[in-house]
Coordinates of C-alpha atoms in Angstrom, one line a residue:
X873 CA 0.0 0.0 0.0
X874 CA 2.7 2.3 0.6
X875 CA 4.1 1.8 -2.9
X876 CA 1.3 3.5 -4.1
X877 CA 2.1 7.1 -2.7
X878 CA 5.4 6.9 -4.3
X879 CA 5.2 9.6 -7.2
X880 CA 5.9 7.9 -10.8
X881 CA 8.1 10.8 -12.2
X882 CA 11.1 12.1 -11.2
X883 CA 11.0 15.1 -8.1
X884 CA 12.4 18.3 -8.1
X885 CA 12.7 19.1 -4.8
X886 CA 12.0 22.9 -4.3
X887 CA 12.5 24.9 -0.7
X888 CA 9.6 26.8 -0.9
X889 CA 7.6 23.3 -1.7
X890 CA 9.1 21.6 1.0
X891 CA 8.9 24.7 3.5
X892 CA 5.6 24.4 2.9
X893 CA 4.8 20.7 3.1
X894 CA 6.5 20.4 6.0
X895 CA 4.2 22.8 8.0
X896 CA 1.7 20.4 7.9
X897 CA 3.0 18.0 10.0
X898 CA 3.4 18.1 13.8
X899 CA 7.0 18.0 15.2
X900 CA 6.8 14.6 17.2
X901 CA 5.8 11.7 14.2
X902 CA 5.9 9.0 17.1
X903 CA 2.4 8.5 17.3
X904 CA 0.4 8.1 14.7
X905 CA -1.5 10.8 12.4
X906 CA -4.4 10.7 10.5
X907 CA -3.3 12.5 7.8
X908 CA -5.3 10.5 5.4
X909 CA -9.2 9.8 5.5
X910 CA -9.9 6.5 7.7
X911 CA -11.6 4.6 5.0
X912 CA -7.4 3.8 4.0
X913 CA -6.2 1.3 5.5
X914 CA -2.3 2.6 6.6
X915 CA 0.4 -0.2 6.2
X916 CA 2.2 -0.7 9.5
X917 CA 5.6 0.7 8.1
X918 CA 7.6 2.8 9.8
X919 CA 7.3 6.6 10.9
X920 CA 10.4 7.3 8.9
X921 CA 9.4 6.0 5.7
X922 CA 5.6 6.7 6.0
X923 CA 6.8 10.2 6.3
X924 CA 9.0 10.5 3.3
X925 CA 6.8 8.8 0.8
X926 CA 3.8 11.0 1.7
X927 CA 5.5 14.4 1.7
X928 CA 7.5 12.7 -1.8
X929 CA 3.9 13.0 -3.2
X930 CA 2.6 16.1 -1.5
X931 CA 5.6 18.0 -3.5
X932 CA 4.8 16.1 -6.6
X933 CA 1.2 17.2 -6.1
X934 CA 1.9 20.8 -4.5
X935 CA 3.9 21.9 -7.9
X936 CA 0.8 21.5 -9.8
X937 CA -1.6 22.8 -7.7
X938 CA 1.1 26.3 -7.1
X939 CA 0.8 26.7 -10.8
X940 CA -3.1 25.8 -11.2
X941 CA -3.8 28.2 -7.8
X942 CA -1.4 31.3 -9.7
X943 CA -3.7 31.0 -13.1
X944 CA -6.6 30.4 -11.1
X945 CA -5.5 33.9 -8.9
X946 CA -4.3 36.0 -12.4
X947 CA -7.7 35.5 -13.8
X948 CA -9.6 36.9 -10.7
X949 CA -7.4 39.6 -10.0
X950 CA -5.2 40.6 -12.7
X951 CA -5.0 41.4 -16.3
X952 CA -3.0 41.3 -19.1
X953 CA -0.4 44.3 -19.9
X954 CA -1.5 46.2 -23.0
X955 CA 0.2 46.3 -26.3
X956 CA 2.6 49.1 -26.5
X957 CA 1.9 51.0 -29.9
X958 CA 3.5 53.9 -31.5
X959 CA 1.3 57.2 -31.7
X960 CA 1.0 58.7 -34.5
X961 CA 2.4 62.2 -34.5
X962 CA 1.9 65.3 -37.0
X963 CA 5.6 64.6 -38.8
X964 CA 3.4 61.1 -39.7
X965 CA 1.2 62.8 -41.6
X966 CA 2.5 65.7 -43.0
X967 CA 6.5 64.3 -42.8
X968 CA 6.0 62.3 -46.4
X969 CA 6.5 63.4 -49.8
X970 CA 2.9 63.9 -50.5
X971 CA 2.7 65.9 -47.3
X972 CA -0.2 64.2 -46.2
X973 CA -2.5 63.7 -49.3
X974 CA -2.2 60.4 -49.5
X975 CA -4.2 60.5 -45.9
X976 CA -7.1 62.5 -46.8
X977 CA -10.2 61.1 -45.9
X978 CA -8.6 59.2 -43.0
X979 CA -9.8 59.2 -39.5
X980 CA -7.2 60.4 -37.0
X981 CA -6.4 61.5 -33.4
X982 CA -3.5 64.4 -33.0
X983 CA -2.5 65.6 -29.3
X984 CA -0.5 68.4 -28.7
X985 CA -0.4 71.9 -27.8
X986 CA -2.3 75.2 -29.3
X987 CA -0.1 77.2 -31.1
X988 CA -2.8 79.5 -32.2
X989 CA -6.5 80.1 -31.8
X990 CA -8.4 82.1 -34.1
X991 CA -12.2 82.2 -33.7
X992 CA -14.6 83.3 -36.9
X993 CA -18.4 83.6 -37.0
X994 CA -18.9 80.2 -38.3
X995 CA -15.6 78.5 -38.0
X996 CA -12.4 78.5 -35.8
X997 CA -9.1 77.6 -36.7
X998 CA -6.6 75.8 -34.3
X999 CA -3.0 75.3 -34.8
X1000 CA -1.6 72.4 -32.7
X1001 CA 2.0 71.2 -32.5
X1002 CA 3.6 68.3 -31.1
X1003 CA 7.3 68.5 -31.0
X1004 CA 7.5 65.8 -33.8
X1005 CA 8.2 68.7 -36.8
X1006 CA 8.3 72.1 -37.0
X1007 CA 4.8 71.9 -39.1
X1008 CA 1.5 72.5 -37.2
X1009 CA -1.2 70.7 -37.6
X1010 CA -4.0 73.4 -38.8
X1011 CA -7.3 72.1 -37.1
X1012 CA -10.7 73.4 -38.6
X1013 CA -13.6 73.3 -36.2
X1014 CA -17.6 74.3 -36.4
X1015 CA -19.6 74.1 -33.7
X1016 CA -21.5 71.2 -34.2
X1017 CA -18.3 69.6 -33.3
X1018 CA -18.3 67.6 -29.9
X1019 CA -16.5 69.1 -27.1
X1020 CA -16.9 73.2 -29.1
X1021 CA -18.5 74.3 -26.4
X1022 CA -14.6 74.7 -24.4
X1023 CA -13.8 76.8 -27.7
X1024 CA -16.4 78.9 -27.1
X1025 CA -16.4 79.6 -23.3
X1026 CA -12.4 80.1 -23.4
X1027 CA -10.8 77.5 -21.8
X1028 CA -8.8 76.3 -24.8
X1029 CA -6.3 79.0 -25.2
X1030 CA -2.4 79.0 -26.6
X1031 CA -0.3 76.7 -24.1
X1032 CA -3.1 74.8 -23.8
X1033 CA -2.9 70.6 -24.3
X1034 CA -5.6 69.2 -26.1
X1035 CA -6.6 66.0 -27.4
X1036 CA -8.5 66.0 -31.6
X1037 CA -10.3 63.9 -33.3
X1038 CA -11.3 64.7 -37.1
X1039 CA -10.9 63.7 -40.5
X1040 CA -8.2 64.5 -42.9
X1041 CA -9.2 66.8 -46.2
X1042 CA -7.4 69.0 -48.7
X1043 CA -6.4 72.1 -47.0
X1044 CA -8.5 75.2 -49.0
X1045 CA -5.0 77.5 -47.3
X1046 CA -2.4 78.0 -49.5
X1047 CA 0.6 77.3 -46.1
X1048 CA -0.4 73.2 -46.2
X1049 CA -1.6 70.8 -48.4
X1050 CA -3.9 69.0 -46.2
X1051 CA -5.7 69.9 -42.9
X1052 CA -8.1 68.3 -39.7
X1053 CA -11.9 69.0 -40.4
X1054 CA -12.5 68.2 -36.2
X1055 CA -14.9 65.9 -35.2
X1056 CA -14.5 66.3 -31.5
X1057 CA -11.8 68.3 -29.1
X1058 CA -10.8 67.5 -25.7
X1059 CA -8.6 70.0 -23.3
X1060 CA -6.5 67.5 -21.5
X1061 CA -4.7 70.7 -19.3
X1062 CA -5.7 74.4 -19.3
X1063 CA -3.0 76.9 -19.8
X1064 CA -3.0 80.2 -17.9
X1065 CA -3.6 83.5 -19.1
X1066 CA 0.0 84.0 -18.0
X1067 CA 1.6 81.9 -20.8
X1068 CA 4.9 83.6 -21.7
X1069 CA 5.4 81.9 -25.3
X1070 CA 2.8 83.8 -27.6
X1071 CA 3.0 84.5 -31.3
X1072 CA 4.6 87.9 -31.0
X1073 CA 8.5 87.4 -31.5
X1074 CA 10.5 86.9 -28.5
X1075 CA 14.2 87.5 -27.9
X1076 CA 17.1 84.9 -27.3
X1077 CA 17.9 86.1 -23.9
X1078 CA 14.6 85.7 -23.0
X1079 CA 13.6 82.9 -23.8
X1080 CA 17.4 81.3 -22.2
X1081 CA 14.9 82.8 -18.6
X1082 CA 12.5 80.1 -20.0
X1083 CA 14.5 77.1 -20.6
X1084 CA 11.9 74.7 -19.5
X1085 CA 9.2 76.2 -22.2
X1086 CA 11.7 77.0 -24.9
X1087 CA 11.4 73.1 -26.7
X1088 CA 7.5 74.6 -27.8
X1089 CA 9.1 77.6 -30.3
X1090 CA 10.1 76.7 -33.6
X1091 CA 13.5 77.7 -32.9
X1092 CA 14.3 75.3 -30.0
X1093 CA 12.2 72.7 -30.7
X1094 CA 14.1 72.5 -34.3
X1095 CA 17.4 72.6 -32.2
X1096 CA 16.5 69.4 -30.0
X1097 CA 15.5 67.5 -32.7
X1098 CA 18.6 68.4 -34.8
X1099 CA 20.6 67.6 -31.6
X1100 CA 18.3 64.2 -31.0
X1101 CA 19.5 63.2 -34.7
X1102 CA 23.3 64.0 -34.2
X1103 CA 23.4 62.0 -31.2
X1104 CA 21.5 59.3 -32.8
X1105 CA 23.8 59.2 -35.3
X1106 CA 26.9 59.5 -33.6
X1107 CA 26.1 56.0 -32.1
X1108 CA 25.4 54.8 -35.0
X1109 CA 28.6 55.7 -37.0
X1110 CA 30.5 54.2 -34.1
X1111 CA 28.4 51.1 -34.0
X1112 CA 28.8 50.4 -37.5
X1113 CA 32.5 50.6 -37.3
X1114 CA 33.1 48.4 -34.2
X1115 CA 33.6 50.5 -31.2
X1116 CA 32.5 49.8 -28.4
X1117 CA 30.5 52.3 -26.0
X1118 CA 31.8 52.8 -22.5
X1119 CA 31.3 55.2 -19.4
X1120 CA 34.1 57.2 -18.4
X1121 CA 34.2 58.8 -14.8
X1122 CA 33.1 62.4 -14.7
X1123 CA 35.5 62.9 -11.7
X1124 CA 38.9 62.0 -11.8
X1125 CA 42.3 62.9 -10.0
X1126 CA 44.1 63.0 -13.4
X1127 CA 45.9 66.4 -14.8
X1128 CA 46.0 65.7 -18.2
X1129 CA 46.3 68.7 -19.6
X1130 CA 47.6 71.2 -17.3
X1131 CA 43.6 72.3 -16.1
X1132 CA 43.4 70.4 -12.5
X1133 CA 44.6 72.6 -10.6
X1134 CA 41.6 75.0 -11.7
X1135 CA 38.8 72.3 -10.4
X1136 CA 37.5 71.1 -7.2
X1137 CA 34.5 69.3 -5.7
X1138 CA 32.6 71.6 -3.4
X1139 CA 29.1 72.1 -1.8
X1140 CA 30.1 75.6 -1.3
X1141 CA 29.0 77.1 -4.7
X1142 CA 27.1 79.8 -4.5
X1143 CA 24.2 81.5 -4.9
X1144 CA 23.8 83.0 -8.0
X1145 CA 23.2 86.3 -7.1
X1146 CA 26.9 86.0 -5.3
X1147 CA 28.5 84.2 -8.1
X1148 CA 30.2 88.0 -9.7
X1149 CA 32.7 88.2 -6.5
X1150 CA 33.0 84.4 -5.9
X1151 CA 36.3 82.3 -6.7
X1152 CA 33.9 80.1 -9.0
X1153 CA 34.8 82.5 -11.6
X1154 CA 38.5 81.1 -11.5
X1155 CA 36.7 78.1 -13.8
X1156 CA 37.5 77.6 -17.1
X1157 CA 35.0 78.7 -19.6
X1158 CA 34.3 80.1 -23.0
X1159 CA 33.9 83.1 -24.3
X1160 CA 30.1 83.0 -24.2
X1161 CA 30.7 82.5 -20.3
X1162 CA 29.9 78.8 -19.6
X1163 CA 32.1 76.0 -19.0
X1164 CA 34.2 75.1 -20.9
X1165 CA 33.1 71.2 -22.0
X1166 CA 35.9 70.4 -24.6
X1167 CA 35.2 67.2 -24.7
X1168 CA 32.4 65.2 -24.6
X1169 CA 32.1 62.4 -27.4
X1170 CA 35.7 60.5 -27.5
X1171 CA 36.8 57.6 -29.4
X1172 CA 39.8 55.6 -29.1
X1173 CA 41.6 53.9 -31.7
X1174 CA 43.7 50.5 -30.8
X1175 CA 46.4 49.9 -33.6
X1176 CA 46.1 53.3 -35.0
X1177 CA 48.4 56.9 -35.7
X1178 CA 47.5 60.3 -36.3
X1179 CA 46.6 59.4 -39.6
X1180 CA 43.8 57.1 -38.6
X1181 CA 42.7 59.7 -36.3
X1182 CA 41.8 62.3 -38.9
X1183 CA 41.0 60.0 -41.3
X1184 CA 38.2 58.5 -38.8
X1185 CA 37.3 62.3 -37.4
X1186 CA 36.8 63.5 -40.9
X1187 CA 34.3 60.1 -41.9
X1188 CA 32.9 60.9 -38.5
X1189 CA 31.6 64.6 -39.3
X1190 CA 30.4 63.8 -42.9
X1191 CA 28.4 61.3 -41.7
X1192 CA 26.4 63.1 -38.8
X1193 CA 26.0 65.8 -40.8
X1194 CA 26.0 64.9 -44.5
X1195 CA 28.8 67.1 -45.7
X1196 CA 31.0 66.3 -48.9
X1197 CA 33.3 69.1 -49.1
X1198 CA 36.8 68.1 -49.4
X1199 CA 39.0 68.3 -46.2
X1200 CA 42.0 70.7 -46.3
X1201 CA 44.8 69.0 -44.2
X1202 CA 47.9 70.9 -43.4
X1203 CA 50.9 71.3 -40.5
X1204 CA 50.5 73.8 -37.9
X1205 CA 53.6 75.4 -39.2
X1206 CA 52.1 75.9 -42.5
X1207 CA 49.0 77.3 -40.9
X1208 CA 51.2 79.8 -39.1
X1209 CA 53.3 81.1 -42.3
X1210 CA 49.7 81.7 -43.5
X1211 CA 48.5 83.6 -41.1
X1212 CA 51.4 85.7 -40.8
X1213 CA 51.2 86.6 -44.5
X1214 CA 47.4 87.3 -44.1
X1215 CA 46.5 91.1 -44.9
X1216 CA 44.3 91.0 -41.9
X1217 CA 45.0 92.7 -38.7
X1218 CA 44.6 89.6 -35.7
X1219 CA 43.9 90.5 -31.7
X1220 CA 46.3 87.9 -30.8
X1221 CA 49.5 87.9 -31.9
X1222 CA 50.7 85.1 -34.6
X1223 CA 53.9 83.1 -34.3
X1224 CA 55.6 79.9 -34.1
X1225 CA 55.1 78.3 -30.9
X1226 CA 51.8 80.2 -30.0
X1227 CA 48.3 78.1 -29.3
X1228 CA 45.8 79.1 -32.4
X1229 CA 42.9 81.6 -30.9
X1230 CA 39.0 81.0 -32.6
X1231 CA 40.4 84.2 -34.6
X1232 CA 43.1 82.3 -36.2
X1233 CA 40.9 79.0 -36.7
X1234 CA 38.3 80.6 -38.3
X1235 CA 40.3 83.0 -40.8
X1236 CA 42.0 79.2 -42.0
X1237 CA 38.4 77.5 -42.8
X1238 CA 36.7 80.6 -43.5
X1239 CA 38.6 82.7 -45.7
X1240 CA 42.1 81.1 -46.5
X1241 CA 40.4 78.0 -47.8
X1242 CA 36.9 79.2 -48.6
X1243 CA 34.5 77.6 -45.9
X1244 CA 36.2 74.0 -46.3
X1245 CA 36.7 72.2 -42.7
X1246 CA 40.7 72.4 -42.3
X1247 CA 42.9 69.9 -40.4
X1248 CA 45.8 71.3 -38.5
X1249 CA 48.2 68.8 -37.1
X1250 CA 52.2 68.1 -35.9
X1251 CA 51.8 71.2 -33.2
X1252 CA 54.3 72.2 -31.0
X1253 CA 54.8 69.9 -27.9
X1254 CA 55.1 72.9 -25.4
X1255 CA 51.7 74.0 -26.2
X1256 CA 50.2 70.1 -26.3
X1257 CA 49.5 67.3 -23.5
X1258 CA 52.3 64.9 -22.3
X1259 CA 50.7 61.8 -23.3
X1260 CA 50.6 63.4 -26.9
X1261 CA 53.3 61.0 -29.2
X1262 CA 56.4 63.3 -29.8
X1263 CA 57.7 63.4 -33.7
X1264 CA 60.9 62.8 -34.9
X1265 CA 62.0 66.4 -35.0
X1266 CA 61.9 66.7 -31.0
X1267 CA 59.9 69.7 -31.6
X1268 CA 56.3 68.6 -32.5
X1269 CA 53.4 65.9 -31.3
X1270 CA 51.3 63.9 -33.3
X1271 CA 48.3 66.1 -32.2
X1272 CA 45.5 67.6 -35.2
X1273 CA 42.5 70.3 -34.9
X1274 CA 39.6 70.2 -37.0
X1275 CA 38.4 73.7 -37.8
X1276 CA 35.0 74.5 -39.1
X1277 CA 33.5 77.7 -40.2
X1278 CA 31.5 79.9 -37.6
X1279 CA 32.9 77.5 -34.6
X1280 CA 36.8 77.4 -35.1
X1281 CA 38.1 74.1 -33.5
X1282 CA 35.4 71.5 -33.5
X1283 CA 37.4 68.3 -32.9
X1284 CA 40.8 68.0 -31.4
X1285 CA 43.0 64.7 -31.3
X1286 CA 46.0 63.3 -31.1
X1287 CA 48.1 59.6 -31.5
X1288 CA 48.8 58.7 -27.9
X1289 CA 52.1 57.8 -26.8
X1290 CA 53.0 54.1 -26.3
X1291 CA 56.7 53.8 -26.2
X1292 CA 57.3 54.4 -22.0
X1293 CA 60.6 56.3 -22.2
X1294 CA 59.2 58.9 -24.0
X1295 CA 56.1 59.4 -21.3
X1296 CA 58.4 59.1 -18.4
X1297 CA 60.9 61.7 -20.2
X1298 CA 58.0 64.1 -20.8
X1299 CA 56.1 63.4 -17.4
X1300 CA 59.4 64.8 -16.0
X1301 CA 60.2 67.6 -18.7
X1302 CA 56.9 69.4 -17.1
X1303 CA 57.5 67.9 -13.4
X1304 CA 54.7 65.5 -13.8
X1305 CA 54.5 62.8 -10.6
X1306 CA 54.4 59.6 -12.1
X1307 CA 53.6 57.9 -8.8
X1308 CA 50.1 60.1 -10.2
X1309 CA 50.2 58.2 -13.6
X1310 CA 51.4 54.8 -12.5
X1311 CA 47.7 53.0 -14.2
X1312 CA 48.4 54.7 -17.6
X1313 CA 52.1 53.9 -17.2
X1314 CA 51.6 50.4 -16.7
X1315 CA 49.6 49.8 -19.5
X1316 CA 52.9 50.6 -21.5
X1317 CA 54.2 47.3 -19.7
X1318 CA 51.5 44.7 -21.4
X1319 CA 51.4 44.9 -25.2
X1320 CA 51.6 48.6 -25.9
X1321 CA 50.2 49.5 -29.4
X1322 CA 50.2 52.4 -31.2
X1323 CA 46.8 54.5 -30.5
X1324 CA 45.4 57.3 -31.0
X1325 CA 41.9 59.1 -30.5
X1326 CA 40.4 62.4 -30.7
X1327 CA 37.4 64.6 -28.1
X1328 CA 34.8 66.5 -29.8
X1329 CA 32.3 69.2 -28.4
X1330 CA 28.9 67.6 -28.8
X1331 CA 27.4 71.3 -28.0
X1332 CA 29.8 72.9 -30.5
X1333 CA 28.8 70.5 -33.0
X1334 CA 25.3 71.7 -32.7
X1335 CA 26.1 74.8 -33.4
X1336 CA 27.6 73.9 -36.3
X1337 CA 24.7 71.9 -37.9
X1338 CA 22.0 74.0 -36.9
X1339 CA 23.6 77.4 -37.1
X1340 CA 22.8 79.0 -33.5
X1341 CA 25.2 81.5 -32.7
X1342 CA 25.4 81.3 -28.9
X1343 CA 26.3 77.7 -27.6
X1344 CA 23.8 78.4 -24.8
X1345 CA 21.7 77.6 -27.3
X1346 CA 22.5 74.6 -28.3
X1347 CA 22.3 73.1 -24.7
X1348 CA 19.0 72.3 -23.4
X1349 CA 19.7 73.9 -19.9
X1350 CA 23.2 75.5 -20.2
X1351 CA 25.1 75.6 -16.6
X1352 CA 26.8 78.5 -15.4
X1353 CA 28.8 79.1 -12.2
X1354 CA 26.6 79.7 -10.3
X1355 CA 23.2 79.4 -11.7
X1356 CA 21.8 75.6 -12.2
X1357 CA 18.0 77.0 -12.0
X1358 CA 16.6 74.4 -14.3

């Protein structure tokens, strides 16, 4: 009889099964215990093995019922997770070359925000925008549409979200080729009276006072998606070539380039209304008064020289931003002959050994070579980084500068230095502790290869695809020492 409690398949013995089979069962098994209905006749075998072969078969049987009992418990008080589905957004319809004829007659449901609001005698006409283009959707409305009635009383005003429904027709305006003839509205959040983004132009400074509303103009909103699509693509061209993404440490003891000494990490920032006398302003920054990020995007290349470097910087920039003007490539020392021969009168003074101002950059791709992105490399080693590979003249590093119009130096690089004499000698040349570097010296003791790698300024690159003048601009919430409102 005992045989027939034995389970037939193999067990797998789980804790929380067994946890919980056990708990039925009373410490002392000495005596017996009717743990099955007394129409059975027990076996006289022992405690010991009476007990394993039941609870052998109360885990067999537990597994199932665990599962039955969670499907049983899903259906009574759960439910599935909806599908996740793309919403269609204005660039959908009006983003294709037909500019949205080849929609008319369709059914569909825009959200965004008003733009504009123009009421008529028999007909108003709303402009809604999502963020997805800079076209606006131009919504036409009558009153016998469902939901007119928040048109009419004012509570639908620009700023405001809403929610339309209508049909898609030929537009009878001349700005669009198709338009929303609105079957019902709904205002998903008011907008107050107070709303400091109207039609009426507003200035640049202004609207930096504004960051957090700025993305709704056509200006900024135009930026961010310029700036989405560069950073897309900047993955993608580094994917595609077989680099591998990593995250760097934003704080880090290491004086590469002669700046440490300028930085700290404090909680005793101040105010911004005390930031004009506070030692804050000892931080680097640019000219337009922010900080100065040089570097922000920066690949490395294993078994690779300066030659690499520009060749890879130069494949990099025409493909985030579709350019196909030739390159100009030429030695810093060349680049200084010309500017010294320039008829042009230059703030900064212009001669061998000196470090290239925005004045100097942009009079080499702007007017010396007529708007072409130039490549300045082989600078001086005084005026480059230590870890910068030194060239066979003793004078120069394998370093380069791209220079494009309107920006000056957008991408600056360099072949590393892998032979360890030369980054000891130089460490010491400019009193360098190498106790400091002993990580990036020690990777010249495993299999050094020649490498190289450049650092570009994501914001700067903006700038340079979209045009924006101030690189405040081109940041969604620019920092400042001092202020970090947003």
């Amino acid at each position: 009889m005992a045989t027939a409690f034995v389970p037939s398949t193999t067990l797998r013995l789980r804790p929380y099964s067994t946890l919980r089979c056990l708990s039925f069962y009373p410490k002392n098994l000495t005596k017996p215990y009717p743990v099955f209905p007394p129409l059975i006749r027990r076996s006289p075998i022992s405690p010991r093995r009476f007990f394993s072969s039941v609870i052998s078969g109360a885990l067999h049987s537990g597994e199932r019922t665990k599962s039955e009992l969670a499907e049983k418990q899903k259906g009574q008080m759960g439910s599935k997770v909806g599908e996740f589905r793309k919403k269609l957004k204005i660039v959908d319809v009006k983003g294709g070359p037909d500019e949205g004829l080849d929609r008319v007659g369709l059914m569909i449901v825009v959200a965004g925000w008003v733009r504009t609001l123009r009421a008529q005698s028999s007909v108003t006409f709303i402009e809604v925008n999502d963020g997805s283009c800079l076209s606006n959707m131009q919504c036409v409305m009558t009153s016998d549409a469902e939901g007119y009635d928040q048109v009419k009383s004012g509570l639908i005003t620009t700023g405001a979200s809403i929610w339309i429904q209508g049909n898609v027709v030929p537009s009878q305006g001349s700005k669009q080729k198709v338009e929303l003839k609105v079957n019902k509205i709904v205002l998903v959040g008011k907008s107050d009276p107070s709303y400091p983004i109207q039609k009426k132009r507003v200035s640049r400074e202004f609207l930096r006072t504004k960051a957090h509303l700025r993305p709704r103009t056509n200006t900024f909103g135009a930026v961010a998606r310029v700036r989405n699509a560069l950073a897309y693509a900047t993955h993608k061209f580094f994917q595609e070539n077989g680099f591998i993404w990593i995250s760097s440490p934003i704080i880090t003891a290491s004086d590469c380039e002669g700046a440490g000494e300028q930085f700290c990490v404090t909680t005793l920032i101040p105010s911004s209304r005390e930031a004009v006398e506070s030692p804050v302003d000892a931080i680097p920054k640019t000219k337009d008064g922010l900080i100065d990020w040089s570097q922000m995007i920066e690949p490395e290349l294993a078994f690779a020289d300066l030659k690499d470097d520009m060749a890879c910087a130069t494949a990099y920039l025409q493909y985030v931003t579709v350019a196909e003007r030739d390159f100009v490539q030429l030695s810093y020392t060349d680049a200084i002959e010309l500017l010294i021969k320039a008829k042009k009168k230059f703030e900064f003074l212009v001669k061998w050994g000196c470090d290239l101002q925005s004045e100097h950059e942009r009079y080499l791709t702007e007017e010396a070579f007529g708007g072409c992105p130039v490549i300045v490399s082989d600078y001086p080693k005084e005026i480059k980084a230590f870890y910068m590979r030194q060239n066979d003249d003793g004078r120069t590093v394998a370093a380069m500068d791209m220079l494009v119009p309107r920006i000056g130096e957008l991408i600056g690089g360099s072949q590393r230095e892998e032979r360890l004499e030369y980054l000891e000698g130089r460490l010491d040349e400019l009193k360098l502790n190498r106790d400091t570097y002993w990580w990036y010296l020690d990777l010249r003791h495993y299999g050094s290869v020649p490498h190289a790698g450049f650092g570009l300024g994501f914001e700067r690159l903006v700038q340079f695809a979209t045009g924006v003048e101030n690189i405040r601009d081109a940041i969604p919430f620019p920092r400042t020492p001092g202020s970090a409102e947003f």
